[in-house]
Structures are given as C-alpha cells and as structure tokens.
Amino acid sequence: MNENSAVIEISALNKWFGNFHVLRDINLSISQGERIVICGPSGSGKSTLIRCINRLEEHQEGRIVVEGNELTHDLKNIDAVRREVGMVFQSFNLFPHLNVLDNCTLALIWVRKMPKLEAESLAMEYLERVKIPEQARKFPGQLSGGQQQRVAIARSLCMRPKIMLFDEPTSALDPEMIKEVLDVMVDLADTGMTMLVVTHEMGFASQVADRIIFMDEGLIVEQNTPEEFFNNPKSDRTKLFLSQILSH
Amino acid sequence: MTRDNNSHSDKANPGIKPPPANTVGIIGWIRKNLLGGWVNTLLTIISIYILWLALPPLFDWALLNADFSGSSGKECTTNGACWAWLDQRINQFFYGFYPPESYWRVNLSLILLLPALAYILFENLPYSKYGRWFALSYPIISALLLLGGAGLEVVTTDKFGGFMLNLVAGLAGIILSLPIGIVLALGRRSKLPLIRMFSIAFIEIIRGVPLITLLFVAVIIVQLFLPPGVSLDQLVRVMIMITIFASAYMAEVIRGGLQAIPNGQYEAAQAVGLGYWRSMRLVILPQALKISIPGIVNTFIGLFKDTTLVIIIGLFDILGQARLLQTNPDWMGKVDHETFLLAALFFFIICFSMSRYSINLEKRLDTTNK
C-alpha cells in the first residue's frame, strides 16, 4: 500500500471503557477511495473503532491522523476532521423536529454558511441520488426505516465529505428495506468515495469491499481481500465466525 | 375526508364502509364518554346532580339577586352579592395607586403587549422580522412607559398596585426565568466541574428555601450588604427573587427534557460538524423544550400566582386591594366574597389562557404523525 496516499492513518491505537480494553494496538492505514468492511462479533470494538475516527469516542493511546489532521484535544483539529468525515448511524439519528429537507440543510446553513436556497437545491440533488426527493417536506417520523436511513445518508453527503463512516447502517431495518439502503451504498461506492462500513451484510462486503477487516476482542484478527477472506480465511476465529454467519 | 370521497371509494372498494352512526358525532361521544358502562353512567348522574345543586344558587347570588349600585355597603340590601363597589374601586383593583391621569400609560403598554406576544407566540404573521424586534424591545418600551422618564412624568414603583402589579412582576419573571433556567439546566449537565457545581448549588439552595424566606432576605437582609447610600428598588428586589426562584424550578424541568433526548441526537449533531452551542440551539433544545412545555407552563403559572407575595413589601397587588376594601368602614362585611371572586377571576383568565396556549403549541409542534 502506498503510504503517501493514506487518508486515515491509525497507529498503536488503544482505548479503554473504564477497565475494559476495547481497542488493542490497532494499526490501520486507509488510502483514498478504498472501501473497507469491518466485521466481527458484537463487542469486538468495530463500532468503537470507527467512532474514534470522527472523535465521537476519545482514544487514550496511539495516533489517529485523518487527512493530515491528528485527532487531539484541539477542537480546531476535531472540527477539521469532522468536515471531511460523514457518518451514518444504526439508528438513523435524524432530527425529528425538522423535516427531511431541513435535516439536510441544517449543517450546510450553519456550519458551511451556505445561503438557504443554494443549500436547498444541493440537498435536493442528494435526496434525488438516494431516490426520495418526493419526501423532502415530510418529517422523519412519517418515513419508513429504509427511507430514514437514506435521508441520513443524503444528510451526510450534503456536507461533501471525503470519507464516509457507516456504523451498522442496516441492522435496525426490516429485511425488505435493507436492500434499498445497500443499493444506495453500492451507488456511492461506485463514485469512488472512501468508505468504512461496519456491517454483517456479507453479500455487500463481497460485492463492494476492497478489504475486509475482521475484529475480535478489540484486536484486528485478520484483514484481506473479499475472495481471500471468504475462501481462504487464515485464523480459526475467522473460520468459526464465517461458518456461523454464512450458515443461516 | 369528505362524504364525496367516501361514496367514491365505496364504489371502487365495496369493502370500505363508514363507521356505525352511533359511534361518531355527538351521540357517539356521549355514549363513549358519559354513558360507557355503569360506573361512568353513575358518575355522570352524580355530577349533573351536584351541578344542579350548586349552579342555580350561585347564579342567583352573583347576578339575579345582586346589588349593582350604591355608594357604600349599607346600600347593598338584598341577600345577593354586593357589586356596588365596582363602580368606584375597579380602577384601584387594576391600577393600584398609579396616578389616574397616567392610566393611559399602563393601558398603552398592555395594548402593545398583544402584538409583542403575538409575534413571539404565533408564526406566519406579516412583517415578522420587524415584529420580532419589536417583541424583543417590548420590555424596555414598557418599562419606560410605566416608570416614566424621557419626558414622561416619573412614577415610582411604590405607586404600582392592583392587577397591573401582578402582571408586571409575573411577565418580567416569565420572560427572564426561561433563559436563566435553560442556562442553569445546561450548566448542570456541563462537563466542566466548576460550572456544574455552581449550577447544582444554585438550583438546590434556591429550591430548598421557601419563596417567602427569599423575599424577606431580599427586602431586609440585602440592604445590610449594599454600600451606604445605595438602595435597590424594593419591587425590583422582589422581582429578582421571584425570577431566580422560578428559574431554579425551570432548570429542573428543562433538565428533564434534556435527559429525554437520545444520545444519538448529540452524536449526529457532532458528526455533521455542529459544535456544542449550535447542537444545543438547533438540535437538542428545540426537542427538549418541546417535551418540557407542560412543566414550563406549570412553572409559569406558579410564578404568576406567587406574585401575590409582593404584599410582604407593603405593595397592594390585586389581593392587597381586595383586603383594603374589605377593611374599609364603608364596605366592611359586605364585600368579602365579591372582591376575592373578582381577583380569582382575573388570575383564572390569565392562567387558563397560558394552559390552553401550551396545549395548542404542543399540538402544533408534534411532528410524529401529521
């Protein structure tokens, strides 16, 4: 891997929740345009890892550098990183008191200082990309889970991030809505966006990922291309995980 | 849905029927709410009986058999209410000892209150930008009108009285206690220990002391700490105490609302790059305040009624005026019920309006199922 083109550089990362060691000596380098799927059993630290990248969680040891900004207590750096990084949550976290369009334009208007009309036309552009422009005036509470998650993706994309983080984006959805969200994510991958996706959707992983990272108990156990990962897993832990997740 | 729509869908969809006639409309409402089950029916009958016992005599006393004219209590000879004092004394009930030639200043500031409130309470009014500025500057305009200065004759606050005094003190408290309460509530949840400790101490101390004690402190003890020659207006002291008392309660009401907002909302706001203050103002507080509306209005109503405690600094608010008239030799023994009834009516109108508005606001802000 070419070190110079790394957009995220994580080295010797350690994090504890109280006495519980959630992330243990994580080293990870992600280059521009790379699509990474992180999987592993629950409690393995995969969500915590991507939440460290935009500082929703604070790490205690090691370095995280995103687009040349190292994450420290310096609020300016944190702001700079959050400008480049968009995030989609398992539970959507749309703002329920604002309609879909206002959800998308809020940060454009207040953070990017964009005029309202310009922000709205940009937001409509992205709502069209996630295929729900007709819902722009509705409130999140009136939409289905799949529609809400697509709005959440549009809201992040409006900020024109260079990196997108997805934290189990389909885990809270009914089975028939998973596909509409995954379709949007596949489209996004085709545009060359750098993506880190925590998910159990192995179909998506094999179709889109450049690299699959398998985590367990706070460690990166194994990382490989999808073909190698699925067909030729190296560690016993990975084999066990795959046999369980693919058997049903 | 209109009838036309119904009949249309009836043809298209034979399975769709209107609900049975006895479950909708007035008859449906009566069946469901008044006569649903024997307990309900029994309670309805008992309530009607109690109303039948209570209302006609009250009506007779207050209106049919009442005396409306006369210059002293002796002229009230019927066994009904004595309203003859209204003619002479209603101005005192409303304006206290405010100079009569300046009543227009009180009236004007009350009239101006209506557009100012309208621009704060309702959306979609014309000229809303100027309206908001007017609403923001209303407290200054109104203070100038009431107190005088800048060309108007100066009226000192010891002349304030009657219901106008309750309104002035209540409105000032309402306007100030909400923002102070918000700041205290955020302070109590702050990560900075100093701010958190201060907020907790302030809230717990103020909430742990009876309001009347705080008022005595304001009136008697504060004077000891002020440098000689400096005096703070008594009414201002009382208003400050009522306000901080209400703020402490307000802070806890709002903290309850803040705690009901899921953590994901903070995280989503952080993730799109809104900093702490913008997250609070644009994402968290609008939701938290909406949840807290019943508690906030509850605090407002309590505060408004607490303004009757100005009696302890020797000001005669509407209750003070009532007592004054009750002990007046001309009216003694004749107006005890009437004066309190009038005061109660004044308070009820204001408090009930606040309550109805808050229900209306809750409905308007409900985005779950529009």
Coordinates of C-alpha atoms in Angstrom, one line a residue:
Chain A
M1 CA 0.0 0.0 0.0
N2 CA 1.2 3.4 -0.9
E3 CA 1.8 5.3 2.4
N4 CA 1.6 8.7 0.8
S5 CA -1.9 8.4 -0.3
A6 CA -3.3 7.3 3.1
V7 CA -6.3 9.4 4.1
I8 CA -6.6 7.7 7.5
E9 CA -3.6 6.6 9.4
I10 CA -4.2 4.8 12.7
S11 CA -1.2 3.6 14.7
A12 CA -0.8 1.8 18.1
L13 CA -4.4 2.8 19.0
N14 CA -5.6 1.8 22.4
K15 CA -8.8 2.6 24.1
W16 CA -10.5 1.5 27.4
F17 CA -14.0 1.9 28.7
G18 CA -13.3 2.0 32.4
N19 CA -11.1 -1.0 32.9
F20 CA -12.3 -2.8 29.8
H21 CA -9.8 -2.8 27.0
V22 CA -12.0 -2.2 23.9
L23 CA -9.3 -1.5 21.3
R24 CA -5.9 -3.1 21.5
D25 CA -3.0 -1.9 19.5
I26 CA -4.9 -1.1 16.3
N27 CA -2.8 -0.2 13.3
L28 CA -4.6 0.6 10.1
S29 CA -3.9 2.7 7.1
I30 CA -6.6 3.5 4.6
S31 CA -6.0 5.0 1.2
Q32 CA -8.0 7.4 -0.9
G33 CA -11.1 5.7 -2.5
E34 CA -10.7 2.5 -0.5
R35 CA -13.8 0.6 0.5
I36 CA -13.4 -1.2 3.8
V37 CA -15.9 -3.5 5.5
I38 CA -15.3 -4.2 9.2
C39 CA -17.0 -7.2 10.7
G40 CA -16.8 -9.3 13.8
P41 CA -18.9 -10.4 16.7
S42 CA -20.7 -7.9 18.9
G43 CA -18.4 -6.3 21.5
S44 CA -15.4 -6.7 19.3
G45 CA -14.8 -3.0 19.1
K46 CA -15.6 -2.4 15.5
S47 CA -18.1 0.4 16.1
T48 CA -15.8 2.0 18.7
L49 CA -13.0 2.0 16.1
I50 CA -14.9 4.0 13.5
R51 CA -16.4 6.2 16.2
C52 CA -12.9 7.1 17.2
I53 CA -12.2 8.3 13.6
N54 CA -14.6 11.3 14.0
R55 CA -13.9 11.6 17.7
L56 CA -17.3 10.5 18.9
E57 CA -15.1 8.4 21.1
E58 CA -11.9 9.6 22.6
H59 CA -8.9 7.3 22.4
Q60 CA -6.3 7.1 25.2
E61 CA -3.2 5.9 23.4
G62 CA -1.9 6.0 19.9
R63 CA -2.4 8.3 17.0
I64 CA -5.3 8.9 14.5
V65 CA -4.5 11.1 11.6
V66 CA -7.3 12.0 9.2
E67 CA -6.4 13.9 6.0
G68 CA -3.3 15.3 7.8
N69 CA -5.1 16.3 10.9
E70 CA -4.2 14.5 14.1
L71 CA -7.1 14.0 16.5
T72 CA -6.1 15.5 19.8
H73 CA -8.0 17.6 22.4
D74 CA -7.6 20.5 19.9
L75 CA -11.1 21.5 18.9
K76 CA -9.9 23.0 15.7
N77 CA -8.5 19.7 14.5
I78 CA -11.6 17.9 15.5
D79 CA -13.7 20.3 13.5
A80 CA -11.4 19.9 10.5
V81 CA -11.7 16.2 10.7
R82 CA -15.5 16.3 11.0
R83 CA -15.6 18.5 7.9
E84 CA -14.1 15.7 5.9
V85 CA -15.9 12.7 7.5
G86 CA -19.5 11.9 7.2
M87 CA -21.3 9.3 9.4
V88 CA -24.4 7.2 9.2
F89 CA -25.7 5.6 12.3
Q90 CA -27.5 2.3 13.1
S91 CA -30.5 4.2 14.5
F92 CA -30.5 6.9 11.8
N93 CA -30.5 9.8 14.3
L94 CA -32.4 12.1 12.0
F95 CA -33.5 15.3 13.8
P96 CA -37.2 14.6 14.4
H97 CA -38.3 18.2 14.8
L98 CA -37.1 19.2 11.3
N99 CA -38.4 18.0 8.0
V100 CA -36.3 15.9 5.6
L101 CA -35.0 18.9 3.7
D102 CA -34.2 20.9 6.8
N103 CA -32.3 17.9 8.2
C104 CA -30.1 18.0 5.1
T105 CA -29.6 21.8 5.0
L106 CA -29.1 22.5 8.8
A107 CA -25.4 22.0 8.8
L108 CA -24.9 23.5 5.3
I109 CA -26.5 26.7 6.5
W110 CA -25.0 26.9 10.0
V111 CA -21.6 25.2 9.5
R112 CA -20.8 25.9 5.9
K113 CA -22.7 29.3 5.9
M114 CA -24.3 28.5 2.6
P115 CA -27.3 30.6 1.6
K116 CA -30.6 28.9 2.2
L117 CA -31.7 28.5 -1.4
E118 CA -28.4 27.1 -2.5
A119 CA -28.4 24.7 0.4
E120 CA -31.8 23.5 -0.5
S121 CA -31.0 22.9 -4.1
L122 CA -27.9 21.0 -3.1
A123 CA -29.9 19.0 -0.6
M124 CA -32.5 18.1 -3.3
E125 CA -29.7 16.9 -5.5
Y126 CA -28.6 14.4 -2.9
L127 CA -32.2 13.4 -2.0
E128 CA -32.6 12.6 -5.7
R129 CA -29.4 10.5 -5.5
V130 CA -30.9 8.5 -2.6
K131 CA -34.2 8.4 -4.6
I132 CA -36.5 10.1 -2.2
P133 CA -36.9 13.7 -3.4
E134 CA -40.6 13.5 -3.1
Q135 CA -40.3 13.1 0.7
A136 CA -38.4 16.4 1.2
R137 CA -41.2 18.1 3.1
K138 CA -42.1 15.2 5.4
F139 CA -40.9 14.7 8.9
P140 CA -38.6 11.7 9.8
G141 CA -41.4 10.2 11.9
Q142 CA -43.5 9.8 8.8
L143 CA -41.0 7.8 6.9
S144 CA -40.1 4.1 6.9
G145 CA -36.8 2.9 8.4
G146 CA -35.2 2.4 5.0
Q147 CA -36.3 5.9 3.9
Q148 CA -35.0 7.4 7.1
Q149 CA -31.6 5.8 6.6
R150 CA -31.4 7.0 3.0
V151 CA -32.2 10.6 4.3
A152 CA -29.4 10.1 6.8
I153 CA -27.0 9.2 4.0
A154 CA -28.1 12.2 2.0
R155 CA -27.6 14.4 5.0
S156 CA -24.1 13.3 5.4
L157 CA -23.3 13.5 1.7
C158 CA -24.6 17.1 1.5
M159 CA -21.5 18.1 3.5
R160 CA -19.4 16.7 0.7
P161 CA -17.2 14.6 2.9
K162 CA -14.1 12.8 1.6
I163 CA -14.7 9.8 3.9
M164 CA -18.0 8.1 4.9
L165 CA -18.3 6.0 8.0
F166 CA -21.2 3.6 8.3
D167 CA -22.0 2.1 11.7
E168 CA -24.2 -0.9 11.1
P169 CA -26.4 1.0 8.7
T170 CA -28.9 -1.8 8.0
S171 CA -29.0 -3.5 11.4
A172 CA -32.2 -1.7 12.6
L173 CA -34.1 -2.3 9.3
D174 CA -36.7 -4.7 8.3
P175 CA -35.4 -7.3 5.8
E176 CA -37.2 -5.8 2.8
M177 CA -35.7 -2.3 3.5
I178 CA -32.1 -3.5 3.8
K179 CA -31.8 -3.7 0.0
E180 CA -32.8 -0.1 -0.8
V181 CA -30.2 1.2 1.6
L182 CA -27.5 -1.2 0.4
D183 CA -28.3 -0.1 -3.2
V184 CA -27.6 3.5 -2.3
M185 CA -24.4 2.5 -0.6
V186 CA -23.3 0.5 -3.7
D187 CA -24.0 3.5 -5.9
L188 CA -21.9 5.6 -3.5
A189 CA -19.0 3.2 -3.7
D190 CA -19.1 3.4 -7.5
T191 CA -18.4 7.2 -7.2
G192 CA -15.1 6.4 -5.6
M193 CA -15.9 7.6 -2.1
T194 CA -13.6 6.3 0.7
M195 CA -15.9 4.2 2.8
L196 CA -15.6 2.4 6.2
V197 CA -18.6 0.2 6.8
V198 CA -19.3 -1.8 9.9
T199 CA -21.8 -4.4 8.8
H200 CA -22.9 -8.0 8.8
E201 CA -24.1 -7.9 5.2
M202 CA -21.5 -10.3 3.7
G203 CA -23.1 -10.0 0.3
F204 CA -22.4 -6.3 0.3
A205 CA -18.9 -7.0 1.6
S206 CA -18.0 -9.4 -1.2
Q207 CA -19.5 -7.1 -3.8
V208 CA -18.1 -3.8 -2.8
A209 CA -15.2 -4.1 -0.4
D210 CA -11.6 -3.7 -1.3
R211 CA -10.6 -5.1 2.0
I212 CA -12.4 -6.9 4.8
I213 CA -11.2 -6.4 8.4
F214 CA -12.2 -9.0 11.0
M215 CA -12.1 -7.9 14.6
D216 CA -12.5 -9.8 17.8
E217 CA -12.0 -8.7 21.4
G218 CA -10.5 -5.4 20.4
L219 CA -7.9 -6.8 18.0
I220 CA -7.7 -6.8 14.3
V221 CA -7.6 -10.6 13.8
E222 CA -7.4 -10.7 10.0
Q223 CA -7.6 -8.5 7.0
N224 CA -7.8 -9.4 3.4
T225 CA -9.5 -9.0 0.1
P226 CA -13.0 -10.5 0.0
E227 CA -12.0 -13.5 -2.1
E228 CA -9.2 -14.5 0.2
F229 CA -11.2 -13.6 3.3
F230 CA -14.2 -15.8 2.4
N231 CA -12.5 -18.6 0.5
N232 CA -9.3 -18.9 2.4
P233 CA -9.6 -17.5 6.0
K234 CA -6.3 -17.8 7.9
S235 CA -7.3 -17.8 11.6
D236 CA -9.6 -20.3 13.3
R237 CA -11.5 -17.5 14.8
T238 CA -12.4 -16.1 11.4
K239 CA -13.4 -19.6 10.2
L240 CA -15.7 -20.0 13.2
F241 CA -17.2 -16.6 12.6
L242 CA -17.8 -17.2 8.9
S243 CA -19.3 -20.6 9.5
Q244 CA -21.8 -19.1 11.9
I245 CA -22.7 -16.0 9.8
L246 CA -22.9 -17.8 6.5
S247 CA -24.7 -20.9 7.7
H248 CA -28.1 -19.3 8.1
Chain B
M1 CA -62.3 13.2 4.5
T2 CA -65.5 14.4 2.8
R3 CA -68.6 12.5 2.1
D4 CA -67.9 12.6 -1.7
N5 CA -64.6 10.9 -1.1
N6 CA -66.3 8.2 0.9
S7 CA -69.0 7.4 -1.6
H8 CA -66.4 7.4 -4.3
S9 CA -64.3 4.9 -2.5
D10 CA -67.4 2.9 -1.7
K11 CA -67.9 2.2 -5.4
A12 CA -64.3 1.5 -6.1
N13 CA -63.9 -0.6 -2.9
P14 CA -67.1 -2.3 -1.8
G15 CA -65.4 -3.5 1.4
I16 CA -64.9 0.0 2.8
K17 CA -67.8 1.2 5.0
P18 CA -68.4 4.3 7.1
P19 CA -68.3 3.7 10.8
P20 CA -71.7 2.9 12.5
A21 CA -73.7 6.1 13.1
N22 CA -73.9 5.6 16.9
T23 CA -70.1 5.6 17.3
V24 CA -69.4 9.0 15.7
G25 CA -70.6 12.6 16.2
I26 CA -72.3 13.9 19.4
I27 CA -74.2 10.8 20.1
G28 CA -71.1 8.7 19.8
W29 CA -69.2 11.0 22.1
I30 CA -72.0 10.9 24.7
R31 CA -72.2 7.1 24.5
K32 CA -68.5 6.7 24.9
N33 CA -67.7 9.4 27.4
L34 CA -70.8 9.8 29.6
L35 CA -72.6 6.5 29.4
G36 CA -69.9 3.9 28.8
G37 CA -70.5 1.3 31.4
W38 CA -72.5 1.6 34.7
V39 CA -69.7 3.3 36.7
N40 CA -69.5 6.1 34.0
T41 CA -73.2 6.4 33.9
L42 CA -73.5 6.7 37.7
L43 CA -70.7 9.3 37.8
T44 CA -72.5 11.3 35.1
I45 CA -75.7 11.3 37.0
I46 CA -74.0 12.3 40.3
S47 CA -72.1 15.1 38.5
I48 CA -75.3 16.5 36.9
Y49 CA -77.0 16.4 40.3
I50 CA -74.1 18.3 42.0
L51 CA -74.1 20.9 39.3
W52 CA -77.9 21.3 39.6
L53 CA -77.4 21.9 43.4
A54 CA -74.6 24.3 43.0
L55 CA -75.0 26.4 39.9
P56 CA -78.5 28.0 40.3
P57 CA -77.9 29.4 43.8
L58 CA -74.5 30.7 42.7
F59 CA -76.1 32.3 39.7
D60 CA -78.9 33.8 41.8
W61 CA -76.3 35.2 44.3
A62 CA -73.8 36.6 41.9
L63 CA -76.3 38.1 39.3
L64 CA -80.0 37.8 39.8
N65 CA -80.2 39.0 43.5
A66 CA -77.1 41.2 43.4
D67 CA -76.9 44.9 44.0
F68 CA -75.1 46.8 41.4
S69 CA -75.4 50.4 42.5
G70 CA -74.9 52.4 45.7
S71 CA -72.0 54.4 47.3
S72 CA -71.5 52.2 50.3
G73 CA -72.1 48.7 51.7
K74 CA -75.2 49.9 53.6
E75 CA -77.0 50.3 50.3
C76 CA -76.5 46.7 49.4
T77 CA -79.7 45.4 51.0
T78 CA -80.6 42.3 49.0
N79 CA -79.3 38.9 50.0
G80 CA -77.3 38.6 46.8
A81 CA -73.8 39.8 46.0
C82 CA -72.8 43.4 46.5
W83 CA -71.1 44.7 43.4
A84 CA -71.8 48.4 44.1
W85 CA -68.1 49.0 44.9
L86 CA -67.0 48.1 41.4
D87 CA -68.0 51.5 40.1
Q88 CA -65.7 53.4 42.5
R89 CA -63.0 50.9 43.1
I90 CA -62.4 48.8 39.9
N91 CA -59.6 51.2 38.9
Q92 CA -57.8 50.6 42.1
F93 CA -58.2 46.9 41.6
F94 CA -56.5 47.2 38.3
Y95 CA -54.1 50.1 38.6
G96 CA -53.4 50.4 42.4
F97 CA -52.3 53.9 43.3
Y98 CA -50.9 54.7 39.8
P99 CA -51.8 58.3 39.1
P100 CA -55.2 58.3 37.3
E101 CA -54.0 60.9 34.7
S102 CA -51.4 58.4 33.6
Y103 CA -53.6 55.3 33.4
W104 CA -53.2 55.6 29.6
R105 CA -49.5 54.6 30.0
V106 CA -50.5 51.3 31.7
N107 CA -53.2 50.8 29.1
L108 CA -50.8 51.5 26.2
S109 CA -48.2 49.1 27.5
L110 CA -50.8 46.4 27.9
I111 CA -52.1 47.1 24.3
L112 CA -48.6 46.9 23.0
L113 CA -48.1 43.6 24.8
L114 CA -50.6 42.0 22.5
P115 CA -48.7 42.4 19.2
A116 CA -45.4 41.7 21.1
L117 CA -46.8 38.4 22.4
A118 CA -48.4 37.6 19.1
Y119 CA -45.0 37.8 17.3
I120 CA -43.4 35.5 19.8
L121 CA -46.3 33.0 20.1
F122 CA -47.6 32.7 16.6
E123 CA -45.8 32.0 13.3
N124 CA -46.6 33.4 9.8
L125 CA -47.6 36.9 10.8
P126 CA -46.9 39.8 8.4
Y127 CA -43.8 41.9 8.9
S128 CA -42.5 39.2 11.2
K129 CA -38.9 40.5 11.1
Y130 CA -39.9 43.9 12.5
G131 CA -42.4 42.2 14.8
R132 CA -39.7 40.1 16.4
W133 CA -37.5 43.2 17.0
F134 CA -40.5 45.0 18.5
A135 CA -41.2 42.0 20.7
L136 CA -37.5 42.0 21.9
S137 CA -37.6 45.7 22.7
Y138 CA -41.0 45.5 24.4
P139 CA -39.7 45.1 27.9
I140 CA -37.7 48.3 27.6
I141 CA -40.6 50.2 26.0
S142 CA -42.9 49.1 28.6
A143 CA -40.6 49.9 31.5
L144 CA -40.2 53.4 30.1
L145 CA -43.9 53.8 29.8
L146 CA -44.6 52.5 33.3
L147 CA -41.8 54.2 35.2
G148 CA -41.6 57.4 33.2
G149 CA -38.6 59.4 32.4
A150 CA -37.6 60.7 28.9
G151 CA -40.3 63.4 29.0
L152 CA -43.0 61.4 30.8
E153 CA -43.7 62.1 34.5
V154 CA -41.8 59.7 36.7
V155 CA -44.0 57.2 38.7
T156 CA -42.2 55.4 41.5
T157 CA -42.8 51.7 41.9
D158 CA -44.5 52.1 45.3
K159 CA -47.4 53.6 43.3
F160 CA -47.7 50.3 41.4
G161 CA -50.6 48.1 42.6
G162 CA -53.6 46.1 41.7
F163 CA -53.6 43.5 39.0
M164 CA -51.2 45.6 36.9
L165 CA -48.6 44.9 39.6
N166 CA -49.2 41.1 39.3
L167 CA -48.9 41.4 35.5
V168 CA -45.7 43.4 35.6
A169 CA -44.0 41.2 38.1
G170 CA -45.3 38.0 36.5
L171 CA -44.3 38.9 33.0
A172 CA -40.9 40.0 34.0
G173 CA -40.4 36.7 35.8
I174 CA -41.7 34.7 32.9
I175 CA -39.5 36.5 30.4
L176 CA -36.4 36.1 32.4
S177 CA -36.8 32.7 34.1
L178 CA -36.9 30.7 30.9
P179 CA -33.5 31.7 29.6
I180 CA -31.9 31.6 33.1
G181 CA -33.4 28.2 33.6
I182 CA -32.0 27.0 30.3
V183 CA -28.5 28.2 31.1
L184 CA -28.8 26.5 34.6
A185 CA -30.0 23.3 33.1
L186 CA -27.2 23.2 30.6
G187 CA -24.7 24.2 33.3
R188 CA -25.9 21.3 35.5
R189 CA -25.0 18.8 32.7
S190 CA -21.8 20.6 31.8
K191 CA -18.5 18.6 31.7
L192 CA -16.7 21.5 33.4
P193 CA -16.8 20.8 37.1
L194 CA -16.8 24.5 38.2
I195 CA -19.9 25.3 36.1
R196 CA -21.6 22.1 37.1
M197 CA -21.0 22.7 40.8
F198 CA -22.2 26.3 40.6
S199 CA -25.4 25.3 38.8
I200 CA -26.2 22.5 41.2
A201 CA -25.5 24.7 44.3
F202 CA -27.7 27.5 42.9
I203 CA -30.6 25.2 42.0
E204 CA -30.5 23.2 45.2
I205 CA -30.2 26.2 47.5
I206 CA -32.9 28.3 45.8
R207 CA -35.2 25.3 45.5
G208 CA -34.6 24.2 49.1
V209 CA -35.8 27.5 50.6
P210 CA -39.4 28.8 50.8
L211 CA -40.1 31.7 48.5
I212 CA -41.3 33.9 51.3
T213 CA -37.9 33.4 53.1
L214 CA -36.1 34.6 49.9
L215 CA -38.4 37.6 49.7
F216 CA -37.6 38.5 53.3
V217 CA -33.9 38.1 52.6
A218 CA -34.3 40.4 49.6
V219 CA -36.2 43.0 51.5
I220 CA -34.5 43.1 54.8
I221 CA -31.0 41.4 54.6
V222 CA -29.9 42.6 51.2
Q223 CA -30.0 46.2 52.4
L224 CA -27.3 45.3 55.0
F225 CA -24.9 44.3 52.3
L226 CA -25.4 47.2 50.0
P227 CA -23.0 50.1 50.5
P228 CA -24.5 53.0 52.3
G229 CA -26.4 55.4 50.1
V230 CA -27.1 52.7 47.5
S231 CA -30.6 51.4 47.5
L232 CA -32.2 49.0 45.2
D233 CA -35.9 49.4 44.4
Q234 CA -38.0 47.1 46.6
L235 CA -40.1 46.0 43.7
V236 CA -37.0 45.2 41.7
R237 CA -35.6 43.1 44.6
V238 CA -38.9 41.1 44.8
M239 CA -39.0 40.6 41.1
I240 CA -35.4 39.3 41.1
M241 CA -36.2 36.9 43.9
I242 CA -39.4 35.6 42.2
T243 CA -37.4 35.2 39.0
I244 CA -34.5 33.3 40.4
F245 CA -36.9 31.1 42.4
A246 CA -38.8 30.2 39.2
S247 CA -35.5 29.8 37.3
A248 CA -34.4 27.0 39.7
Y249 CA -37.6 25.1 39.1
M250 CA -37.4 25.8 35.4
A251 CA -33.9 24.5 35.2
E252 CA -35.0 21.1 36.6
V253 CA -38.0 21.0 34.3
I254 CA -35.7 21.6 31.3
R255 CA -33.1 19.2 32.5
G256 CA -35.8 16.5 32.5
G257 CA -36.4 17.4 28.8
L258 CA -32.7 17.3 28.0
Q259 CA -32.4 13.9 29.5
A260 CA -35.2 12.5 27.4
I261 CA -33.2 13.3 24.2
P262 CA -31.4 10.2 23.0
N263 CA -27.6 10.4 22.9
G264 CA -27.7 9.7 19.1
Q265 CA -29.0 13.2 18.6
Y266 CA -25.9 14.7 20.2
E267 CA -23.7 12.4 18.2
A268 CA -25.5 13.1 14.8
A269 CA -25.2 16.9 15.5
Q270 CA -21.5 16.5 16.3
A271 CA -20.9 14.3 13.3
V272 CA -22.2 16.9 10.9
G273 CA -19.9 19.4 12.5
L274 CA -22.3 21.5 14.6
G275 CA -20.3 22.5 17.7
Y276 CA -21.7 22.4 21.3
W277 CA -23.6 25.7 21.2
R278 CA -25.1 25.1 17.8
S279 CA -26.0 21.5 18.6
M280 CA -27.8 22.7 21.7
R281 CA -29.6 25.6 20.0
L282 CA -30.6 23.9 16.7
V283 CA -31.0 20.3 17.6
I284 CA -31.2 19.5 21.3
L285 CA -33.0 22.4 22.9
P286 CA -35.9 22.6 20.4
Q287 CA -36.7 19.0 21.2
A288 CA -36.1 19.2 24.9
L289 CA -38.1 22.4 25.3
K290 CA -41.0 20.8 23.4
I291 CA -41.0 17.9 25.7
S292 CA -40.9 20.3 28.7
I293 CA -43.8 22.5 27.7
P294 CA -46.2 21.2 30.3
G295 CA -43.6 21.6 33.0
I296 CA -42.6 25.0 31.8
V297 CA -46.1 26.4 31.7
N298 CA -46.7 24.8 35.1
T299 CA -43.8 26.8 36.4
F300 CA -45.0 30.0 34.7
I301 CA -48.5 29.6 36.3
G302 CA -46.9 29.0 39.7
L303 CA -44.7 32.1 39.3
F304 CA -47.6 34.2 38.2
K305 CA -49.6 33.3 41.3
D306 CA -46.5 33.8 43.5
T307 CA -46.6 37.5 42.6
T308 CA -49.3 37.9 45.2
L309 CA -46.5 37.7 47.8
V310 CA -45.5 41.3 47.0
I311 CA -47.8 42.1 49.9
I312 CA -44.8 41.5 52.2
I313 CA -43.1 44.6 50.9
G314 CA -46.2 46.6 51.6
L315 CA -47.3 46.8 48.0
F316 CA -51.0 46.3 47.3
D317 CA -51.5 43.9 44.4
I318 CA -54.9 42.7 43.5
L319 CA -55.3 40.7 46.7
G320 CA -54.0 43.6 48.7
Q321 CA -56.6 45.8 47.1
A322 CA -59.3 43.2 48.0
R323 CA -58.2 43.2 51.6
L324 CA -58.0 47.0 51.6
L325 CA -61.6 47.3 50.5
Q326 CA -62.8 44.6 53.0
T327 CA -61.4 46.6 55.9
N328 CA -62.8 49.9 54.6
P329 CA -65.6 51.1 57.0
D330 CA -67.9 51.9 54.1
W331 CA -67.8 48.4 52.8
M332 CA -66.8 46.3 55.8
G333 CA -68.6 42.9 56.0
K334 CA -70.3 43.3 52.6
V335 CA -67.7 42.6 50.0
D336 CA -65.5 39.7 51.4
H337 CA -66.6 37.1 48.8
E338 CA -67.1 39.5 45.9
T339 CA -63.6 41.0 46.0
F340 CA -61.9 37.6 46.2
L341 CA -64.1 36.3 43.5
L342 CA -63.1 39.1 41.2
A343 CA -59.4 38.5 42.0
A344 CA -59.8 34.8 41.4
L345 CA -61.5 35.5 38.0
F346 CA -58.6 37.7 36.9
F347 CA -56.0 35.1 37.8
F348 CA -58.0 32.3 36.3
I349 CA -58.4 34.1 32.9
I350 CA -54.6 34.6 32.6
C351 CA -53.6 31.1 33.9
F352 CA -56.2 29.3 31.9
S353 CA -55.1 31.1 28.7
M354 CA -51.5 30.1 29.3
S355 CA -52.6 26.5 29.8
R356 CA -54.7 26.5 26.6
Y357 CA -51.9 28.1 24.6
S358 CA -49.5 25.4 25.7
I359 CA -51.8 22.7 24.6
N360 CA -52.1 24.4 21.2
L361 CA -48.4 24.7 21.0
E362 CA -47.8 21.1 21.8
K363 CA -50.1 20.1 19.0
R364 CA -48.5 22.4 16.5
L365 CA -45.0 21.1 17.3
D366 CA -46.0 17.5 17.1
T367 CA -44.2 16.1 14.1
T368 CA -44.7 12.4 14.8
N369 CA -48.0 11.9 12.9
K370 CA -49.0 14.8 10.7

